Amino acid sequence: MLKHKIIGLDVGSKTVGIAISDLMGWTAQGFDTLRINEEQNELGIDQLIKIIKDNQVGTVVIGLPKNMNNSIGFRGEASIQYKEKLQEALPHIEVIMWDERLSTMAAERSLLEADVSRQKRKKVIDKMAAVYILQGYLDSIQ
């Protein structure tokens, strides 16, 4: 059994979707979406640190968007930079990169199947993608 929670992040240029595990490490629930501005280097790290501390998080899983040929493109590089900044701010927390190639598409598909309107989908897609990232990781460590 885990002694701490695990948080999953779907890092974009304007938002960071956040999911959090239960204490047992079995399920991922959507938690929040942070507004960020990558261009202006406003990455929401301070808000994230507060969330991590308030929720006794011991591990952070960041989605690594790879290209289908397994190479890492611009978004993947941005996610790696995000990891490095977070690791600097929280050196005692384990930060893991997780291949998330299909998480956003899977989240979109499940929202479409649930007949969620486009406007509502836009509000929750990043959080849902974070849930897919974290659940994939949790399933792999069971």
Short mmCIF file of C-alpha atoms in Angstrom, two decimals:
data_model
loop_
_atom_site.label_atom_id
_atom_site.label_comp_id
_atom_site.label_asym_id
_atom_site.label_seq_id
_atom_site.Cartn_x
_atom_site.Cartn_y
_atom_site.Cartn_z
CA MET A 1 0.00 0.00 0.00
CA LEU A 2 1.15 3.52 -0.77
CA LYS A 3 1.88 5.94 2.05
CA HIS A 4 1.35 8.90 -0.21
CA LYS A 5 -0.75 9.87 -3.19
CA ILE A 6 0.43 10.08 -6.78
CA ILE A 7 -0.45 13.02 -8.99
CA GLY A 8 -0.71 12.88 -12.78
CA LEU A 9 -0.13 15.90 -15.02
CA ASP A 10 -1.09 16.57 -18.62
CA VAL A 11 1.08 19.58 -19.48
CA GLY A 12 0.00 21.84 -22.32
CA SER A 13 1.04 25.34 -23.36
CA LYS A 14 -2.02 26.97 -21.74
CA THR A 15 -3.21 24.42 -19.17
CA VAL A 16 -2.00 21.64 -16.91
CA GLY A 17 -4.57 18.92 -16.31
CA ILE A 18 -4.24 17.35 -12.87
CA ALA A 19 -5.40 13.95 -11.63
CA ILE A 20 -4.74 12.45 -8.20
CA SER A 21 -4.69 8.87 -6.94
CA ASP A 22 -6.43 7.44 -3.92
CA LEU A 23 -4.13 6.42 -1.04
CA MET A 24 -4.18 2.79 -2.18
CA GLY A 25 -2.85 3.78 -5.60
CA TRP A 26 -5.68 2.04 -7.43
CA THR A 27 -7.68 4.79 -9.06
CA ALA A 28 -7.04 8.18 -10.62
CA GLN A 29 -9.61 10.96 -10.23
CA GLY A 30 -9.71 14.26 -12.08
CA PHE A 31 -8.60 17.00 -9.70
CA ASP A 32 -8.18 20.38 -11.39
CA THR A 33 -6.91 22.27 -14.42
CA LEU A 34 -4.29 24.96 -13.90
CA ARG A 35 -4.18 27.91 -16.29
CA ILE A 36 -0.62 28.58 -17.36
CA ASN A 37 1.14 30.66 -20.00
CA GLU A 38 4.15 28.80 -21.34
CA GLU A 39 5.23 31.70 -23.57
CA GLN A 40 5.54 34.01 -20.55
CA ASN A 41 7.07 31.28 -18.39
CA GLU A 42 4.06 31.30 -16.03
CA LEU A 43 3.97 27.58 -15.35
CA GLY A 44 1.84 27.35 -12.22
CA ILE A 45 4.64 25.64 -10.28
CA ASP A 46 3.75 27.48 -7.03
CA GLN A 47 0.10 26.40 -7.30
CA LEU A 48 1.24 22.86 -8.04
CA ILE A 49 3.58 22.80 -5.01
CA LYS A 50 0.64 23.83 -2.81
CA ILE A 51 -1.56 21.05 -4.28
CA ILE A 52 1.25 18.51 -3.80
CA LYS A 53 1.83 19.51 -0.16
CA ASP A 54 -1.88 19.81 0.72
CA ASN A 55 -2.59 16.31 -0.64
CA GLN A 56 0.49 14.45 0.69
CA VAL A 57 1.71 13.65 -2.81
CA GLY A 58 4.96 11.65 -2.96
CA THR A 59 5.19 10.99 -6.69
CA VAL A 60 4.39 13.09 -9.76
CA VAL A 61 3.73 11.43 -13.13
CA ILE A 62 4.01 13.78 -16.10
CA GLY A 63 2.68 12.74 -19.47
CA LEU A 64 5.38 12.62 -22.14
CA PRO A 65 3.78 13.14 -25.55
CA LYS A 66 5.90 11.14 -27.97
CA ASN A 67 5.43 10.96 -31.71
CA MET A 68 4.09 7.65 -33.00
CA ASN A 69 7.61 6.75 -34.21
CA ASN A 70 8.80 7.08 -30.57
CA SER A 71 10.68 10.35 -31.17
CA ILE A 72 10.18 13.37 -28.94
CA GLY A 73 8.90 16.55 -30.56
CA PHE A 74 8.30 20.10 -29.35
CA ARG A 75 5.51 19.24 -26.86
CA GLY A 76 7.59 16.39 -25.46
CA GLU A 77 10.56 18.72 -24.96
CA ALA A 78 8.27 21.22 -23.20
CA SER A 79 7.04 18.47 -20.85
CA ILE A 80 10.63 17.47 -20.04
CA GLN A 81 11.47 21.12 -19.25
CA TYR A 82 8.37 21.28 -17.02
CA LYS A 83 9.61 18.16 -15.18
CA GLU A 84 13.03 19.75 -14.63
CA LYS A 85 11.51 22.96 -13.20
CA LEU A 86 9.22 20.98 -10.90
CA GLN A 87 12.08 18.71 -9.78
CA GLU A 88 14.19 21.81 -8.93
CA ALA A 89 11.34 23.19 -6.81
CA LEU A 90 10.65 19.84 -5.10
CA PRO A 91 13.89 17.81 -5.03
CA HIS A 92 12.49 15.28 -2.51
CA ILE A 93 9.55 14.30 -4.74
CA GLU A 94 9.88 11.55 -7.35
CA VAL A 95 8.96 12.87 -10.81
CA ILE A 96 8.35 10.28 -13.53
CA MET A 97 7.79 10.81 -17.25
CA TRP A 98 5.04 8.54 -18.66
CA ASP A 99 4.41 7.85 -22.35
CA GLU A 100 1.01 9.43 -22.97
CA ARG A 101 0.69 9.18 -26.73
CA LEU A 102 -2.97 8.25 -26.77
CA SER A 103 -4.29 9.77 -23.53
CA THR A 104 -5.86 12.93 -25.00
CA MET A 105 -7.46 10.96 -27.84
CA ALA A 106 -8.81 8.40 -25.37
CA ALA A 107 -10.17 11.16 -23.14
CA GLU A 108 -11.81 12.88 -26.11
CA ARG A 109 -13.36 9.60 -27.28
CA SER A 110 -14.85 8.80 -23.86
CA LEU A 111 -16.29 12.33 -23.60
CA LEU A 112 -17.79 12.01 -27.09
CA GLU A 113 -19.26 8.62 -26.17
CA ALA A 114 -20.78 10.22 -23.07
CA ASP A 115 -22.29 12.87 -25.37
CA VAL A 116 -20.60 15.76 -23.56
CA SER A 117 -21.02 19.06 -25.41
CA ARG A 118 -17.97 20.60 -27.13
CA GLN A 119 -17.92 23.52 -24.69
CA LYS A 120 -17.93 21.21 -21.66
CA ARG A 121 -15.33 18.93 -23.28
CA LYS A 122 -12.94 21.86 -23.62
CA LYS A 123 -13.23 22.50 -19.88
CA VAL A 124 -12.47 18.93 -18.77
CA ILE A 125 -10.33 17.40 -21.55
CA ASP A 126 -6.98 18.22 -19.88
CA LYS A 127 -8.12 16.86 -16.52
CA MET A 128 -9.43 13.70 -18.25
CA ALA A 129 -6.15 13.26 -20.12
CA ALA A 130 -4.33 13.53 -16.77
CA VAL A 131 -6.63 10.78 -15.43
CA TYR A 132 -5.67 8.51 -18.37
CA ILE A 133 -1.96 9.24 -17.82
CA LEU A 134 -2.12 8.53 -14.09
CA GLN A 135 -4.37 5.46 -14.44
CA GLY A 136 -1.98 4.00 -17.03
CA TYR A 137 0.91 4.47 -14.61
CA LEU A 138 -1.07 3.07 -11.63
CA ASP A 139 -2.08 0.00 -13.65
CA SER A 140 1.58 -0.60 -14.57
CA ILE A 141 2.72 -0.71 -10.92
CA GLN A 142 -0.06 -2.99 -9.61
#
